Amino acid sequence: MRFFFVLILSLCFTWEICTQNETNSSYEPSPLFESDEIFEIKLKGDIIKLFNDRKENAKYHPIVFSYEINNQHHSIDIRVKTRGHFRKMRVNCAIPPLLLNFDTLPDLAQTIFKGQNKLKLVTTCVDEKFVVQEYLVYKIYQLITEKSFRVRLVKVIFEDINRNKIRNAGYGILLEDQDKMAVRNSSAIRKQLQVNPETIDKEYFLKMSVFQFLIGNTDWSIQYLHNIKILNSENNSSLYAVPYDFDMSGIVNTPYAAPAEALQLSSVRDRRYRGYCLDDMSEFESTFQLFNELKKEIYAIYENNTILDKAYKKNTLKYLDRFYEIINDKKLSKREFRYPCNPNGTGNIVIQGLKKYKEKDKKNSDK
């Protein structure tokens, strides 16, 4: 019996099986993500102090969080801190991304925030139009798989009580908590670094990596969990990759977006497939078929959107056209999706991400 207990503990540390116990409870749908209706939220407090706290170990700040929906006003005390890496830097964004901590308040029981604990808030960095454009990318991936982050577009007002200043409402994205996303998919978040991409469930890996090609995103890696969360299924041993943070993608095309120099791309609008090498192109057939089946729905996300300006909508539809031209042409698809098999190319470059590079630089400076 003692040996069995020790064995279980060993498995917990090695494979993080014990973290999956949290996923056994039944999942309760969140009303926050059951609608696409845009509503307004307000964060009131010492906003400048909050925005100025951009250290790696940023602290929580007391904030009054309020919103009005269905003609009902709600106001609660929460804690908020800055988060992120690139967009957290003042030189890149005036308003940093935020983490809202509701501490599972009982006051939320009868509101759309029922069951919420922590929520990421993507804020307007340069121009609010890019927030909307990134939000729509999340909506594309939701069409592809349930193993995706749910999102809600909101208008955000910041009121600084010490300076009697109110910052006009700008678009923001409320992002589903990673643990709740995992529970919804009967899984747990796996935090182990250096994951081999080929250990990820192939069907879902191809969905994810072809999606990244569709949106022109190269800013991700499985190995360093860069803009990727790994789900460990509680029903089997399968691993699934869930992408997030798409502001560096070509389809969003933020003014600060640039591909990693090592990839030797001139623009984020240039697509580069960053999956692993597959010699047999027939392995992509079911994935390409899925994207073809979803084509009308993907296009409708942009065609039916009333917020986007006409020029962006037109350019994006052309960008999507090129993707579909590639996957439906055997010569073009072979050239693009077998690129990782080229030993002289940059298809096997691993993107570590800003945080990992900073940690590496710090270690080198300490030597």
GROMACS .gro file of C-alpha atoms in nm, residues 26-295:
model
  270
   26SER     CA    1  -1.909   1.890  -1.355
   27TYR     CA    2  -1.864   2.189  -1.581
   28GLU     CA    3  -2.118   2.469  -1.550
   29PRO     CA    4  -2.149   2.692  -1.858
   30SER     CA    5  -2.051   3.053  -1.798
   31PRO     CA    6  -2.322   3.306  -1.888
   32LEU     CA    7  -2.044   3.557  -1.964
   33PHE     CA    8  -1.944   3.370  -2.279
   34GLU     CA    9  -2.289   3.260  -2.391
   35SER     CA   10  -2.354   3.585  -2.576
   36ASP     CA   11  -2.167   3.812  -2.818
   37GLU     CA   12  -2.354   4.124  -2.707
   38ILE     CA   13  -2.110   4.406  -2.634
   39PHE     CA   14  -2.153   4.576  -2.298
   40GLU     CA   15  -1.965   4.844  -2.106
   41ILE     CA   16  -1.748   4.791  -1.799
   42LYS     CA   17  -1.580   5.050  -1.577
   43LEU     CA   18  -1.268   5.017  -1.364
   44LYS     CA   19  -1.253   5.287  -1.097
   45GLY     CA   20  -0.961   5.349  -0.861
   46ASP     CA   21  -0.602   5.471  -0.866
   47ILE     CA   22  -0.566   5.390  -1.235
   48ILE     CA   23  -0.232   5.565  -1.287
   49LYS     CA   24  -0.078   5.369  -1.000
   50LEU     CA   25  -0.215   5.049  -1.151
   51PHE     CA   26  -0.082   5.131  -1.499
   52ASN     CA   27   0.259   5.229  -1.360
   53ASP     CA   28   0.302   4.896  -1.180
   54ARG     CA   29   0.451   4.700  -1.469
   55LYS     CA   30   0.717   4.508  -1.281
   56GLU     CA   31   0.752   4.134  -1.334
   57ASN     CA   32   0.602   4.080  -0.987
   58ALA     CA   33   0.327   4.340  -1.025
   59LYS     CA   34   0.092   4.369  -0.727
   60TYR     CA   35  -0.285   4.366  -0.712
   61HIS     CA   36  -0.458   4.703  -0.673
   62PRO     CA   37  -0.809   4.762  -0.530
   63ILE     CA   38  -1.053   4.857  -0.804
   64VAL     CA   39  -1.428   4.913  -0.815
   65PHE     CA   40  -1.559   4.710  -1.107
   66SER     CA   41  -1.900   4.809  -1.243
   67TYR     CA   42  -2.110   4.736  -1.547
   68GLU     CA   43  -2.465   4.768  -1.670
   69ILE     CA   44  -2.647   4.502  -1.867
   70ASN     CA   45  -3.020   4.445  -1.923
   71ASN     CA   46  -3.081   4.783  -1.756
   72GLN     CA   47  -2.933   4.655  -1.430
   73HIS     CA   48  -2.630   4.819  -1.271
   74HIS     CA   49  -2.376   4.610  -1.082
   75SER     CA   50  -2.077   4.729  -0.880
   76ILE     CA   51  -1.829   4.515  -0.684
   77ASP     CA   52  -1.483   4.552  -0.530
   78ILE     CA   53  -1.217   4.345  -0.704
   79ARG     CA   54  -0.838   4.332  -0.734
   80VAL     CA   55  -0.654   4.410  -1.057
   81LYS     CA   56  -0.291   4.389  -1.170
   82THR     CA   57  -0.095   4.430  -1.491
   83ARG     CA   58   0.010   4.118  -1.681
   84GLY     CA   59   0.172   4.002  -2.004
   85HIS     CA   60   0.514   4.063  -2.155
   86PHE     CA   61   0.540   4.261  -2.479
   87ARG     CA   62   0.218   4.460  -2.433
   88LYS     CA   63   0.302   4.517  -2.067
   89MET     CA   64   0.604   4.731  -2.160
   90ARG     CA   65   0.531   5.104  -2.152
   91VAL     CA   66   0.730   5.160  -2.471
   92ASN     CA   67   0.485   4.931  -2.654
   93CYS     CA   68   0.146   5.005  -2.494
   94ALA     CA   69   0.010   5.299  -2.295
   95ILE     CA   70  -0.251   5.074  -2.137
   96PRO     CA   71  -0.115   4.735  -2.025
   97PRO     CA   72  -0.316   4.411  -2.035
   98LEU     CA   73  -0.481   4.341  -1.700
   99LEU     CA   74  -0.579   4.050  -1.479
  100LEU     CA   75  -0.913   4.092  -1.301
  101ASN     CA   76  -0.940   3.894  -0.977
  102PHE     CA   77  -1.297   3.854  -0.856
  103ASP     CA   78  -1.198   3.616  -0.575
  104THR     CA   79  -1.515   3.415  -0.656
  105LEU     CA   80  -1.734   3.672  -0.485
  106PRO     CA   81  -2.082   3.556  -0.377
  107ASP     CA   82  -2.216   3.884  -0.518
  108LEU     CA   83  -2.156   3.740  -0.864
  109ALA     CA   84  -2.402   3.452  -0.820
  110GLN     CA   85  -2.691   3.629  -0.994
  111THR     CA   86  -2.484   3.804  -1.262
  112ILE     CA   87  -2.321   3.713  -1.593
  113PHE     CA   88  -1.994   3.688  -1.400
  114LYS     CA   89  -2.123   3.392  -1.202
  115GLY     CA   90  -1.846   3.142  -1.129
  116GLN     CA   91  -1.567   3.370  -1.246
  117ASN     CA   92  -1.250   3.401  -1.042
  118LYS     CA   93  -0.975   3.545  -1.263
  119LEU     CA   94  -1.023   3.695  -1.606
  120LYS     CA   95  -0.766   3.838  -1.844
  121LEU     CA   96  -0.858   4.171  -1.998
  122VAL     CA   97  -0.694   4.257  -2.330
  123THR     CA   98  -0.689   4.637  -2.351
  124THR     CA   99  -0.648   4.889  -2.631
  125CYS     CA  100  -0.273   4.913  -2.692
  126VAL     CA  101  -0.242   5.135  -3.000
  127ASP     CA  102  -0.588   5.162  -3.152
  128GLU     CA  103  -0.907   4.990  -3.043
  129LYS     CA  104  -0.966   4.859  -3.394
  130PHE     CA  105  -0.684   4.609  -3.340
  131VAL     CA  106  -0.862   4.474  -3.031
  132VAL     CA  107  -1.168   4.400  -3.244
  133GLN     CA  108  -0.951   4.240  -3.511
  134GLU     CA  109  -0.782   4.014  -3.255
  135TYR     CA  110  -1.119   3.926  -3.100
  136LEU     CA  111  -1.241   3.799  -3.437
  137VAL     CA  112  -0.941   3.566  -3.463
  138TYR     CA  113  -1.052   3.398  -3.140
  139LYS     CA  114  -1.399   3.361  -3.296
  140ILE     CA  115  -1.245   3.185  -3.599
  141TYR     CA  116  -1.071   2.930  -3.380
  142GLN     CA  117  -1.391   2.864  -3.188
  143LEU     CA  118  -1.541   2.744  -3.517
  144ILE     CA  119  -1.255   2.499  -3.557
  145THR     CA  120  -1.259   2.336  -3.213
  146GLU     CA  121  -1.410   2.354  -2.865
  147LYS     CA  122  -1.054   2.330  -2.737
  148SER     CA  123  -1.020   2.704  -2.765
  149PHE     CA  124  -1.048   3.011  -2.546
  150ARG     CA  125  -1.386   3.179  -2.529
  151VAL     CA  126  -1.395   3.557  -2.544
  152ARG     CA  127  -1.631   3.850  -2.490
  153LEU     CA  128  -1.588   4.191  -2.650
  154VAL     CA  129  -1.654   4.482  -2.412
  155LYS     CA  130  -1.612   4.858  -2.397
  156VAL     CA  131  -1.380   4.961  -2.113
  157ILE     CA  132  -1.385   5.287  -1.918
  158PHE     CA  133  -1.109   5.379  -1.672
  159GLU     CA  134  -1.189   5.633  -1.400
  160ASP     CA  135  -0.901   5.765  -1.190
  161ILE     CA  136  -1.038   5.875  -0.851
  162ASN     CA  137  -0.725   6.066  -0.748
  163ARG     CA  138  -0.708   6.278  -1.061
  164ASN     CA  139  -1.076   6.302  -1.138
  165LYS     CA  140  -1.009   6.184  -1.491
  166ILE     CA  141  -1.208   5.942  -1.705
  167ARG     CA  142  -1.052   5.771  -2.004
  168ASN     CA  143  -1.303   5.730  -2.287
  169ALA     CA  144  -1.437   5.383  -2.350
  170GLY     CA  145  -1.225   5.164  -2.576
  171TYR     CA  146  -1.272   4.806  -2.684
  172GLY     CA  147  -1.135   4.527  -2.470
  173ILE     CA  148  -1.148   4.146  -2.467
  174LEU     CA  149  -1.242   3.939  -2.165
  175LEU     CA  150  -1.062   3.606  -2.201
  176GLU     CA  151  -1.186   3.281  -2.049
  177ASP     CA  152  -0.977   3.159  -1.753
  178GLN     CA  153  -0.737   2.885  -1.864
  179ASP     CA  154  -0.840   2.642  -1.590
  180LYS     CA  155  -1.208   2.686  -1.672
  181MET     CA  156  -1.130   2.632  -2.039
  182ALA     CA  157  -0.952   2.311  -1.941
  183VAL     CA  158  -1.238   2.189  -1.721
  184ARG     CA  159  -1.483   2.261  -2.002
  185ASN     CA  160  -1.277   2.023  -2.216
  186SER     CA  161  -1.239   1.755  -1.945
  187SER     CA  162  -0.870   1.834  -1.917
  188ALA     CA  163  -0.607   2.002  -1.702
  189ILE     CA  164  -0.342   2.257  -1.793
  190ARG     CA  165  -0.001   2.096  -1.838
  191LYS     CA  166   0.278   2.334  -1.739
  192GLN     CA  167   0.583   2.128  -1.828
  193LEU     CA  168   0.823   2.308  -2.064
  194GLN     CA  169   1.005   2.152  -2.358
  195VAL     CA  170   0.705   1.961  -2.489
  196ASN     CA  171   0.778   1.779  -2.813
  197PRO     CA  172   0.525   1.895  -3.076
  198GLU     CA  173   0.499   1.541  -3.208
  199THR     CA  174   0.355   1.425  -2.875
  200ILE     CA  175   0.052   1.652  -2.929
  201ASP     CA  176  -0.258   1.481  -3.067
  202LYS     CA  177  -0.192   1.497  -3.441
  203GLU     CA  178  -0.548   1.580  -3.549
  204TYR     CA  179  -0.568   1.879  -3.316
  205PHE     CA  180  -0.210   1.984  -3.381
  206LEU     CA  181  -0.280   2.008  -3.753
  207LYS     CA  182  -0.599   2.205  -3.689
  208MET     CA  183  -0.405   2.446  -3.470
  209SER     CA  184  -0.096   2.483  -3.691
  210VAL     CA  185  -0.297   2.524  -4.015
  211PHE     CA  186  -0.510   2.784  -3.834
  212GLN     CA  187  -0.192   2.971  -3.740
  213PHE     CA  188  -0.095   2.961  -4.109
  214LEU     CA  189  -0.439   3.094  -4.205
  215ILE     CA  190  -0.406   3.400  -3.979
  216GLY     CA  191  -0.038   3.451  -4.065
  217ASN     CA  192   0.087   3.393  -3.711
  218THR     CA  193   0.441   3.271  -3.648
  219ASP     CA  194   0.465   3.399  -3.289
  220TRP     CA  195   0.414   3.067  -3.110
  221SER     CA  196   0.588   2.746  -3.009
  222ILE     CA  197   0.490   2.422  -2.840
  223GLN     CA  198   0.834   2.366  -2.690
  224TYR     CA  199   0.836   2.682  -2.479
  225LEU     CA  200   0.460   2.715  -2.435
  226HIS     CA  201   0.488   3.048  -2.613
  227ASN     CA  202   0.132   3.171  -2.670
  228ILE     CA  203   0.022   2.810  -2.632
  229LYS     CA  204  -0.149   2.621  -2.350
  230ILE     CA  205  -0.125   2.241  -2.337
  231LEU     CA  206  -0.429   2.044  -2.229
  232ASN     CA  207  -0.384   1.700  -2.074
  233SER     CA  208  -0.706   1.503  -2.120
  234GLU     CA  209  -0.847   1.334  -1.812
  235ASN     CA  210  -1.013   1.069  -2.030
  236ASN     CA  211  -0.693   0.951  -2.197
  237SER     CA  212  -0.326   1.043  -2.223
  238SER     CA  213  -0.374   1.279  -2.518
  239LEU     CA  214  -0.221   1.628  -2.522
  240TYR     CA  215  -0.383   1.920  -2.705
  241ALA     CA  216  -0.239   2.260  -2.797
  242VAL     CA  217  -0.459   2.569  -2.747
  243PRO     CA  218  -0.335   2.897  -2.901
  244TYR     CA  219  -0.391   3.253  -2.774
  245ASP     CA  220  -0.251   3.607  -2.819
  246PHE     CA  221  -0.286   3.686  -3.189
  247ASP     CA  222  -0.181   4.051  -3.201
  248MET     CA  223   0.138   3.958  -3.390
  249SER     CA  224  -0.053   3.780  -3.668
  250GLY     CA  225  -0.078   3.907  -4.023
  251ILE     CA  226  -0.456   3.909  -4.020
  252VAL     CA  227  -0.460   4.151  -3.722
  253ASN     CA  228  -0.158   4.342  -3.855
  254THR     CA  229  -0.084   4.570  -3.560
  255PRO     CA  230   0.172   4.846  -3.632
  256TYR     CA  231   0.417   4.695  -3.381
  257ALA     CA  232   0.395   4.340  -3.518
  258ALA     CA  233   0.711   4.195  -3.672
  259PRO     CA  234   0.821   3.837  -3.740
  260ALA     CA  235   1.118   3.697  -3.551
  261GLU     CA  236   1.438   3.781  -3.739
  262ALA     CA  237   1.540   3.414  -3.742
  263LEU     CA  238   1.241   3.330  -3.964
  264GLN     CA  239   1.370   3.561  -4.239
  265LEU     CA  240   1.027   3.696  -4.325
  266SER     CA  241   0.981   4.053  -4.447
  267SER     CA  242   0.635   4.104  -4.291
  268VAL     CA  243   0.384   3.939  -4.059
  269ARG     CA  244   0.156   3.929  -4.362
  270ASP     CA  245   0.389   3.667  -4.512
  271ARG     CA  246   0.264   3.325  -4.415
  272ARG     CA  247   0.499   3.054  -4.292
  273TYR     CA  248   0.383   2.707  -4.185
  274ARG     CA  249   0.549   2.625  -3.853
  275GLY     CA  250   0.433   2.270  -3.784
  276TYR     CA  251   0.676   1.979  -3.794
  277CYS     CA  252   0.777   1.793  -4.109
  278LEU     CA  253   0.520   1.559  -4.265
  279ASP     CA  254   0.636   1.396  -4.588
  280ASP     CA  255   0.295   1.257  -4.678
  281MET     CA  256   0.065   1.544  -4.781
  282SER     CA  257  -0.236   1.314  -4.750
  283GLU     CA  258  -0.211   1.364  -4.373
  284PHE     CA  259  -0.336   1.719  -4.426
  285GLU     CA  260  -0.643   1.619  -4.628
  286SER     CA  261  -0.895   1.597  -4.342
  287THR     CA  262  -0.770   1.925  -4.196
  288PHE     CA  263  -0.797   2.106  -4.530
  289GLN     CA  264  -1.143   1.956  -4.572
  290LEU     CA  265  -1.248   2.096  -4.233
  291PHE     CA  266  -1.131   2.446  -4.329
  292ASN     CA  267  -1.315   2.421  -4.660
  293GLU     CA  268  -1.633   2.317  -4.478
  294LEU     CA  269  -1.597   2.617  -4.247
  295LYS     CA  270  -1.515   2.864  -4.524
   0.00000   0.00000   0.00000
